[in-house]
XYZ file of C-alpha atoms in Angstrom:
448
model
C 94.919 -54.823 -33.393
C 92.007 -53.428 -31.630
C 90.081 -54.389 -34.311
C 91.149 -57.974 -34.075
C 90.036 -57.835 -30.154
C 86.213 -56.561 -31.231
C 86.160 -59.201 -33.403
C 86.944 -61.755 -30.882
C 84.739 -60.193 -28.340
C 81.422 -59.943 -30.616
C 82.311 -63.750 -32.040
C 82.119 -65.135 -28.114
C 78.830 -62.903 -27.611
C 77.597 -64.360 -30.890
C 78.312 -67.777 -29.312
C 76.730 -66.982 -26.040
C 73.532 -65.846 -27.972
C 73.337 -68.963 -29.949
C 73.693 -71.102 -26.740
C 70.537 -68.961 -25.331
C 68.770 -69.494 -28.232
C 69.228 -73.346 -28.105
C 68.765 -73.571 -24.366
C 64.962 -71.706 -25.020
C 64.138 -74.706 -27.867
C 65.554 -77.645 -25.922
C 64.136 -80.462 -23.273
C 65.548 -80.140 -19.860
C 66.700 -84.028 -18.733
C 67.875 -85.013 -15.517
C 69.663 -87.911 -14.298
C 66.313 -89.416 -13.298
C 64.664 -88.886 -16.518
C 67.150 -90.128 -18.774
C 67.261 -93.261 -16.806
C 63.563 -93.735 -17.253
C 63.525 -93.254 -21.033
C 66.285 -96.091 -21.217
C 63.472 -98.261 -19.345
C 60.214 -97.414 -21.394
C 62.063 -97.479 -24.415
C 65.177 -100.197 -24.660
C 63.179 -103.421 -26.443
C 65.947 -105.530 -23.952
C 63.995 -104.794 -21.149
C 60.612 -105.598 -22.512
C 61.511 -108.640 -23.932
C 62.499 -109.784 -20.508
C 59.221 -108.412 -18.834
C 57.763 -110.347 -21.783
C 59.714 -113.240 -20.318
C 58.111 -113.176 -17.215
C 54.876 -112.726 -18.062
C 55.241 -115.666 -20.117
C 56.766 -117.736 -16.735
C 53.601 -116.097 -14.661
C 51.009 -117.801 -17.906
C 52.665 -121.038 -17.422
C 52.399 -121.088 -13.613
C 48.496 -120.717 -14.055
C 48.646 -123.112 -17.022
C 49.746 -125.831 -14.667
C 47.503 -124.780 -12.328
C 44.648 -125.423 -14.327
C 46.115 -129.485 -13.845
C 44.467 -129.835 -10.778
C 40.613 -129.050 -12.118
C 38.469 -131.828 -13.355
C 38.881 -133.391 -16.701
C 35.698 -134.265 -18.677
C 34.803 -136.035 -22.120
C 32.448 -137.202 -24.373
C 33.477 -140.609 -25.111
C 31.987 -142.626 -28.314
C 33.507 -146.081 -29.167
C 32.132 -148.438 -32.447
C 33.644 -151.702 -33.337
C 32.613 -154.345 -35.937
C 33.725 -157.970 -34.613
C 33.976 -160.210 -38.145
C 34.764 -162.825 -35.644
C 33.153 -162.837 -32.495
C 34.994 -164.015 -29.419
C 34.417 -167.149 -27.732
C 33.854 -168.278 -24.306
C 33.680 -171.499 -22.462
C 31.458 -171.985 -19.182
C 30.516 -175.422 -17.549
C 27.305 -176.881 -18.361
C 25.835 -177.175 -15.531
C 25.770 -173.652 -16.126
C 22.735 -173.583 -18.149
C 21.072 -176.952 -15.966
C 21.198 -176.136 -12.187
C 19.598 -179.895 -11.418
C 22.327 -181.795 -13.668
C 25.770 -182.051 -12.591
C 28.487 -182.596 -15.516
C 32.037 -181.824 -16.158
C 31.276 -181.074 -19.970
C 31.736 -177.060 -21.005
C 29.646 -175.178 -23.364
C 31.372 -172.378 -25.597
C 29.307 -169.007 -25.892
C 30.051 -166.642 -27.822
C 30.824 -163.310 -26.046
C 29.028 -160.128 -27.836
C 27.565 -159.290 -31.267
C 28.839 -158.229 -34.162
C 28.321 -154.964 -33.749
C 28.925 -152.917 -30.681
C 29.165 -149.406 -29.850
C 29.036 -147.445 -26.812
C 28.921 -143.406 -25.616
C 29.056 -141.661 -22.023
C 30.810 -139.044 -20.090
C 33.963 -139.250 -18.427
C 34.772 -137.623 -15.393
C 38.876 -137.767 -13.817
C 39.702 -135.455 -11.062
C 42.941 -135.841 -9.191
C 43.039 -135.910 -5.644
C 46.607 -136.390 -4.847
C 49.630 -135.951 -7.255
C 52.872 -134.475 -6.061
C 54.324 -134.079 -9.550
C 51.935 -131.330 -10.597
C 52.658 -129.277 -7.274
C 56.566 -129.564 -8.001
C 56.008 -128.607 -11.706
C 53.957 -125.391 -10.164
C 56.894 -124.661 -7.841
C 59.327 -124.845 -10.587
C 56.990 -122.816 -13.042
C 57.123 -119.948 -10.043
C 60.522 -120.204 -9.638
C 61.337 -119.964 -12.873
C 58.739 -116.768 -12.960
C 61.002 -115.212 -10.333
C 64.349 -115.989 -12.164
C 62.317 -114.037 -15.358
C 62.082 -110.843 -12.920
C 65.497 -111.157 -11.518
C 66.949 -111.029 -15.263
C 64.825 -108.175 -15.779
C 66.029 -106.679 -12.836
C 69.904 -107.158 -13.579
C 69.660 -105.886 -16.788
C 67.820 -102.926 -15.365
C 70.998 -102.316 -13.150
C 73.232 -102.684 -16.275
C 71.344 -100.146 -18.017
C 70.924 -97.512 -15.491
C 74.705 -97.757 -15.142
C 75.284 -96.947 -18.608
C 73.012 -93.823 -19.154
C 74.488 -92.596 -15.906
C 78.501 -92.362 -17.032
C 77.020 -91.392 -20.556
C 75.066 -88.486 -19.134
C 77.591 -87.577 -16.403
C 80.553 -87.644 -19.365
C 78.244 -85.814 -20.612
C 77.845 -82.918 -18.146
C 81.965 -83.146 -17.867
C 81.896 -82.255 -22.120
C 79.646 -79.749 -21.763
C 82.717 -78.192 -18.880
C 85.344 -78.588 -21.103
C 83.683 -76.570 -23.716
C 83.201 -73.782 -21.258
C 86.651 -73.896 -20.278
C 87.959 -73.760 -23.728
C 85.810 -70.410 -24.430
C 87.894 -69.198 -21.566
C 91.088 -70.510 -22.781
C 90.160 -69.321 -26.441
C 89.440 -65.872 -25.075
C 92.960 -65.658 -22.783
C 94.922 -66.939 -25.706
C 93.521 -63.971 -27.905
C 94.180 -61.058 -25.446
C 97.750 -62.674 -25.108
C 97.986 -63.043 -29.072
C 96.761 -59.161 -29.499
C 99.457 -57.932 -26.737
C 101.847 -59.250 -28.421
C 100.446 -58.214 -32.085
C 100.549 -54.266 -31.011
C 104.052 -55.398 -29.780
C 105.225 -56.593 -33.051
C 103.782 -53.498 -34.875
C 105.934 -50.889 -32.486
C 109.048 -53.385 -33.153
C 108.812 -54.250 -29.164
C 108.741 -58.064 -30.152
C 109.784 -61.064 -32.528
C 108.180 -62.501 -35.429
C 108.765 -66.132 -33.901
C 106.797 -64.547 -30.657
C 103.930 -63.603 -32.698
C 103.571 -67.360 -34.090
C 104.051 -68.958 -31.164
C 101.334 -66.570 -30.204
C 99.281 -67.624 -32.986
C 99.919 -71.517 -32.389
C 98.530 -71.155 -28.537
C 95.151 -69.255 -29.894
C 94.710 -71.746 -33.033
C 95.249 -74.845 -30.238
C 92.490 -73.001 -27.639
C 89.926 -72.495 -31.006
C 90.637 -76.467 -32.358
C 89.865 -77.112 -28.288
C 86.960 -75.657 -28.307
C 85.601 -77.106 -31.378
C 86.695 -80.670 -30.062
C 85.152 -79.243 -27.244
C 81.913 -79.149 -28.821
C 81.846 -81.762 -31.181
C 82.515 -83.961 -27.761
C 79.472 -82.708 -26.332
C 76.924 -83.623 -29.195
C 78.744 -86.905 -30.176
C 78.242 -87.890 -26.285
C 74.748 -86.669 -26.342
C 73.589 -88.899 -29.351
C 75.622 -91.721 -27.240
C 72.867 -90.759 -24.453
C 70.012 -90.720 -26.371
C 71.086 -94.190 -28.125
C 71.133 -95.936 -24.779
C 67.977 -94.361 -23.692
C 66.205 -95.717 -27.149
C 65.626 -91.956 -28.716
C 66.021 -91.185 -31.642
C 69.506 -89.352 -32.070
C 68.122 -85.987 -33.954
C 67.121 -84.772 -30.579
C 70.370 -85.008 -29.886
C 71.272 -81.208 -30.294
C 67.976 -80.331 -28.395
C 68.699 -81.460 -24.696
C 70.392 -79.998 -22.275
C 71.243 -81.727 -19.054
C 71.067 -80.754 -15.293
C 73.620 -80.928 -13.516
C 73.655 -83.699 -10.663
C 75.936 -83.134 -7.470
C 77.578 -86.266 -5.808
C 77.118 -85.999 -2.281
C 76.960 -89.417 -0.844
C 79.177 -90.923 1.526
C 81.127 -93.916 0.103
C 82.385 -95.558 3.187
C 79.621 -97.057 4.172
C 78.667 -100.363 3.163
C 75.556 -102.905 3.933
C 76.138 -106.314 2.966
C 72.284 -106.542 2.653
C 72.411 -105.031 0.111
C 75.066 -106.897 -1.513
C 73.217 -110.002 -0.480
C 70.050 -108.584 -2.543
C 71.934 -107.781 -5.822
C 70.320 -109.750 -8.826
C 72.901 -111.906 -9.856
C 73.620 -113.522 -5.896
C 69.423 -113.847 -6.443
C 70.059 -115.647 -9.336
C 72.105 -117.998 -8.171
C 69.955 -118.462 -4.923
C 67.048 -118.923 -6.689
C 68.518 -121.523 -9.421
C 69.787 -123.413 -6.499
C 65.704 -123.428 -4.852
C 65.168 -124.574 -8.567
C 67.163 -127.523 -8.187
C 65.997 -128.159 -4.948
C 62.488 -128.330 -6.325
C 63.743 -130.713 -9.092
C 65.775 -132.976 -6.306
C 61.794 -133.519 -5.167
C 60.469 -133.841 -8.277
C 63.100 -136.969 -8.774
C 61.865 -138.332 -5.429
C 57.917 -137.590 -6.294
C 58.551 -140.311 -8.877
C 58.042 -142.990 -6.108
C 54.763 -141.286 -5.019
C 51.526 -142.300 -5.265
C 49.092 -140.530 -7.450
C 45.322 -140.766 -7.036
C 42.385 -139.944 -9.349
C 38.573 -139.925 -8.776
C 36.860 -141.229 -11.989
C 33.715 -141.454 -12.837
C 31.470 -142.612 -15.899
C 27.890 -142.483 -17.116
C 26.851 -143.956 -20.542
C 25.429 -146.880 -22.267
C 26.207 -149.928 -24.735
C 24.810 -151.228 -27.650
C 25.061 -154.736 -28.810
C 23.360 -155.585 -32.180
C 23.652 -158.304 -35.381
C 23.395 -155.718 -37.412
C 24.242 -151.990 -37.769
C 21.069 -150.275 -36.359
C 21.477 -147.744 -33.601
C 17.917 -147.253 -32.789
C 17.123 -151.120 -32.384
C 15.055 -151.543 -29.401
C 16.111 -153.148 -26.658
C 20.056 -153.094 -27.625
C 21.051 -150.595 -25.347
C 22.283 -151.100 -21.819
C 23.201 -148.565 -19.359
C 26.537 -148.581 -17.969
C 28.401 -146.501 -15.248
C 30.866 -146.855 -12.714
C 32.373 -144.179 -9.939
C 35.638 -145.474 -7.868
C 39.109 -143.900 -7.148
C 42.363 -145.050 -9.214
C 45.877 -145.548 -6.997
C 49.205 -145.809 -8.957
C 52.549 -146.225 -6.964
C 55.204 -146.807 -9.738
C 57.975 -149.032 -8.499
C 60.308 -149.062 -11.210
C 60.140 -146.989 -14.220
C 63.493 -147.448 -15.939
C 65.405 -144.245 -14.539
C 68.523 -144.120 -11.528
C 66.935 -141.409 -9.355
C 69.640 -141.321 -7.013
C 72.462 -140.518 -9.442
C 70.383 -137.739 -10.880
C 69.852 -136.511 -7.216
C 73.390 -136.344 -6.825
C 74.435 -134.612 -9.653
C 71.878 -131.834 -8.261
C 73.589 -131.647 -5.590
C 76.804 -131.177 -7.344
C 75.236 -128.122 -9.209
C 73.688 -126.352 -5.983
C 77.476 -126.874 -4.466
C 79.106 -125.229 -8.065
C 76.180 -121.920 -7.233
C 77.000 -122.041 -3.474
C 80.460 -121.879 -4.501
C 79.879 -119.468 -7.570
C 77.598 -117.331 -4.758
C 80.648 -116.920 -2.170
C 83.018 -116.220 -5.374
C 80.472 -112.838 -6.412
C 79.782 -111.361 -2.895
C 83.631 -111.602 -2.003
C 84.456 -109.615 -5.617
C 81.645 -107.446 -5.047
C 83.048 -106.579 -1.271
C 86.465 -106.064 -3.192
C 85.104 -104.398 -5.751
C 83.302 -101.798 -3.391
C 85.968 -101.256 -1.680
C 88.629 -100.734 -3.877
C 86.051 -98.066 -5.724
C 86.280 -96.309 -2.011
C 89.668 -96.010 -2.190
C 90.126 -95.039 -6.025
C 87.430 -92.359 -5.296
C 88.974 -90.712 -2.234
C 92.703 -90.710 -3.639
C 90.985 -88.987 -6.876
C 88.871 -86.527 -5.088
C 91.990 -85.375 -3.221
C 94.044 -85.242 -6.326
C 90.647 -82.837 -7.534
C 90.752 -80.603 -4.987
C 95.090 -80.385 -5.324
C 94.383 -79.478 -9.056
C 91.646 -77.396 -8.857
C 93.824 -75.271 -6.890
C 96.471 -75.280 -8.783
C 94.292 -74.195 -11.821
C 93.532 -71.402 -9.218
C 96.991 -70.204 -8.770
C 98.004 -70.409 -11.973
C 95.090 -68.245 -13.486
C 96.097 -66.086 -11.008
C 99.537 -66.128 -12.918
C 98.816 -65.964 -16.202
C 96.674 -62.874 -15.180
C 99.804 -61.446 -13.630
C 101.954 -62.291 -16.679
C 99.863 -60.724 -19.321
C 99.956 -57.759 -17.278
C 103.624 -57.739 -16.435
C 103.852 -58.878 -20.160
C 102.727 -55.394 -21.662
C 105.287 -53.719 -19.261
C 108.315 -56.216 -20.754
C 108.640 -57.386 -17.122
C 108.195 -61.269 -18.305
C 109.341 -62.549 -22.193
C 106.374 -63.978 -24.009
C 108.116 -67.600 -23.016
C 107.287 -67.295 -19.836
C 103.851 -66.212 -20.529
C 103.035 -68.768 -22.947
C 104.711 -71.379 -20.813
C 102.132 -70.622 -18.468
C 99.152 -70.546 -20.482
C 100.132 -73.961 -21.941
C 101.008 -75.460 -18.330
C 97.150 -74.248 -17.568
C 95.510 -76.246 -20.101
C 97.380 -79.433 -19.511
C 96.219 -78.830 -16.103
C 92.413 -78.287 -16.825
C 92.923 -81.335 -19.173
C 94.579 -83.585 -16.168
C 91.248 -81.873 -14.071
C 88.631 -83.114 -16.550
C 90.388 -87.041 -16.955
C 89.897 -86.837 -13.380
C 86.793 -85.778 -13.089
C 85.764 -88.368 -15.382
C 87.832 -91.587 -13.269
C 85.589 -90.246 -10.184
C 82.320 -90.645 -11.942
C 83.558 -93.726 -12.751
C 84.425 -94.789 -9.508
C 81.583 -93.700 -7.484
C 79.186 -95.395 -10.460
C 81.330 -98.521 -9.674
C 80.644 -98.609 -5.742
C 77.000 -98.201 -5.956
C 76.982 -101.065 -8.662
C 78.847 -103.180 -6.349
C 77.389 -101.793 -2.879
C 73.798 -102.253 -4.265
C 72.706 -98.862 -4.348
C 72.323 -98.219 -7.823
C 68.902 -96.910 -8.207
C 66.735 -98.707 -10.399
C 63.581 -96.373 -11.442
């Protein structure tokens, strides 16, 4: 039987060496770090950062509307049949009065002209709406970005703090493994000087093989969780087995809350901003009656000839005009008052929809408060009572080896200790959980 306890002994200082060795080959991550690999590396996030830079080209695309617009212009036309014109004859005879007309034909044959043309608007509040709109929608771009940002800092944190609670559980279950063995070989040098029952023995036996399947769980929990991690943070999952994670302490008061901050979340922003967007657009439906006004201006020439022959003399005539062009459209087939109104309608449904998400994310702060405090208190109330009853099952191997307790008893409480460090760990897990969920709603998840 001693032999059996050297064996047990060596095989946990085996397993402590090859936790050393791994711990001298790995990457140290913290909280902090994790959460910025998920940001450089997650293709979500820069396809929405993509998204916005996109929104921020299009804002200086339209921009560009309000520069001057300049072409070559070149125009030929053959007339077959010329057009004709009537003017009076007196016309052509200042001294002779007559009612009579004379036709004239108006042009040549062939005709061509080429110039410049300059157009430069000077007032046109459609292009300034369409800018507004291209910024807004530039800011809605970011505020996606932003949200999504939120969403994915709140999943590497539970993954790496479920994480940090494995990694626990595999240190308890070395303990457990260990207690469960020294039990198991009391009772073996028992059963060899006929001081115990077979049936004692294997119930032994049954405790120890449950601690060792534990503790392989145990560790099989910790890498599948860490590949988990590193999936959400965009590594690849061989360096899985490689990190190991510092631990992160929770000390932040959860009572307070700063409807500021609630007020700044992404998704109220959203909704804020998609109502400014509509706003914009209830202008853009009113612009429609505006005036617009354009500068133009034009320098070339025109050529009038019998025949095709661009470099006849004397067929070219200079032509240019400058001026300004007003256009105030009066009707232009379109009810802009019913299209106002249904904007209206929407900015009501995201006033409404904004009022809806800052009273659940109030609620939801709040109730986190309370699901974290009743948890931490049932915590500390277990964690005692793991305490005490370490204490016991100390006292009961020891009173064990003396026949003061039957193995029962003992075993009774080494089993009643594990359920407890197993009700310990779900709880441990339900306050991450909870204290995750009230900075998510409260607005102070940190966003690297």
């Amino acid at each position: 039987m001693k032999n059996n306890l050297m064996n047990i002994r060596f095989m946990g200082c085996l397993m402590l060496l090859c936790l050393c060795k791994m711990n001298a080959q790995s990457t140290v991550w913290t909280l902090n770090k994790a959460i910025e690999e998920a940001h450089k590396n997650r293709k979500l996030l820069a396809s929405l950062e993509t998204a916005s830079k996109i929104s921020s080209l299009k804002t200086i695309e339209l921009n560009a509307k309000y520069l001057p617009k300049v072409s070559l212009n070149y125009n030929y036309q053959y007339n077959p049949i010329i057009a004709t014109s009537v003017l009076p004859a007196s016309a052509f005879n200042s001294g002779t009065y007559s009612d009579g007309m004379v036709p004239v034909k108006l042009g040549a044959n062939y005709t061509q002209n080429a110039g410049v043309l300059l157009q430069q608007p000077l007032l046109d509040i459609s292009i300034s709406k369409l800018i507004r709109e291209s910024r807004l929608q530039e800011k809605l771009a970011s505020l996606n970005e932003k949200e999504a940002k939120i969403e994915l800092t709140y999943e590497v944190s539970k993954a790496y703090f479920n994480t940090l609670i494995a990694q626990q559980q595999v240190k308890e279950a070395i303990g457990d493994t260990t207690r469960t063995a020294l039990s198991w070989s009391t009772i073996n040098q028992k059963y060899s000087n006929n001081r115990a029952l077979k049936v004692a023995v294997n119930d032994a036996k049954v405790t120890h093989n449950n601690a060792i399947q534990k503790y392989h769980n145990a560790v099989n929990n910790v890498l599948v969780l860490k590949q988990y991690l590193v999936y959400v943070t965009g590594n690849e999952s061989s360096v899985a087995a490689s990190i190991v994670l510092e631990k992160y302490h929770m000390e932040e008061n959860i009572t307070d809350l700063d409807e500021d901050l609630i007020q700044a979340l992404p998704q109220i922003q959203i909704l804020k901003t998609q109502n400014e967007v509509l706003e914009n657009k209830k202008k853009e439906q009113r612009a429609k009656h505006s005036p617009t006004i354009n500068l133009n201006g034009y320098l070339g020439a025109d050529q009038f000839t019998a025949s095709m022959n661009p470099f006849q003399q004397d067929s070219w005539y200079g032509n240019s005009y400058i001026g300004v062009s007003l256009k105030l459209p009066l009707l232009f087939g379109e009810n802009t008052a019913k299209r106002i109104d249904q904007l209206k309608l929407e900015q009501e449904q995201n006033n409404n929809q904004i009022e809806e998400d800052l009273h659940k994310m109030k609620y939801n702060a709040l109730n986190a408060t309370v699901v974290y405090h009743n948890v931490l208190q049932q915590l500390k109330t277990v964690h005692e009572n793991i305490k005490l009853t370490q204490e016991i099952v100390v006292v009961y191997q020891e009173r064990y080896k003396f026949d003061q307790v039957s193995f029962n008893e003992l075993n009774d409480k080494e089993i009643q200790l594990q359920n407890l460090e197993l009700v310990a760990n779900k709880l441990q897990q339900e306050l991450i959980v909870s204290w995750l969920d009230w900075k998510k709603a409260a607005g102070k998840l940190v966003v690297q």
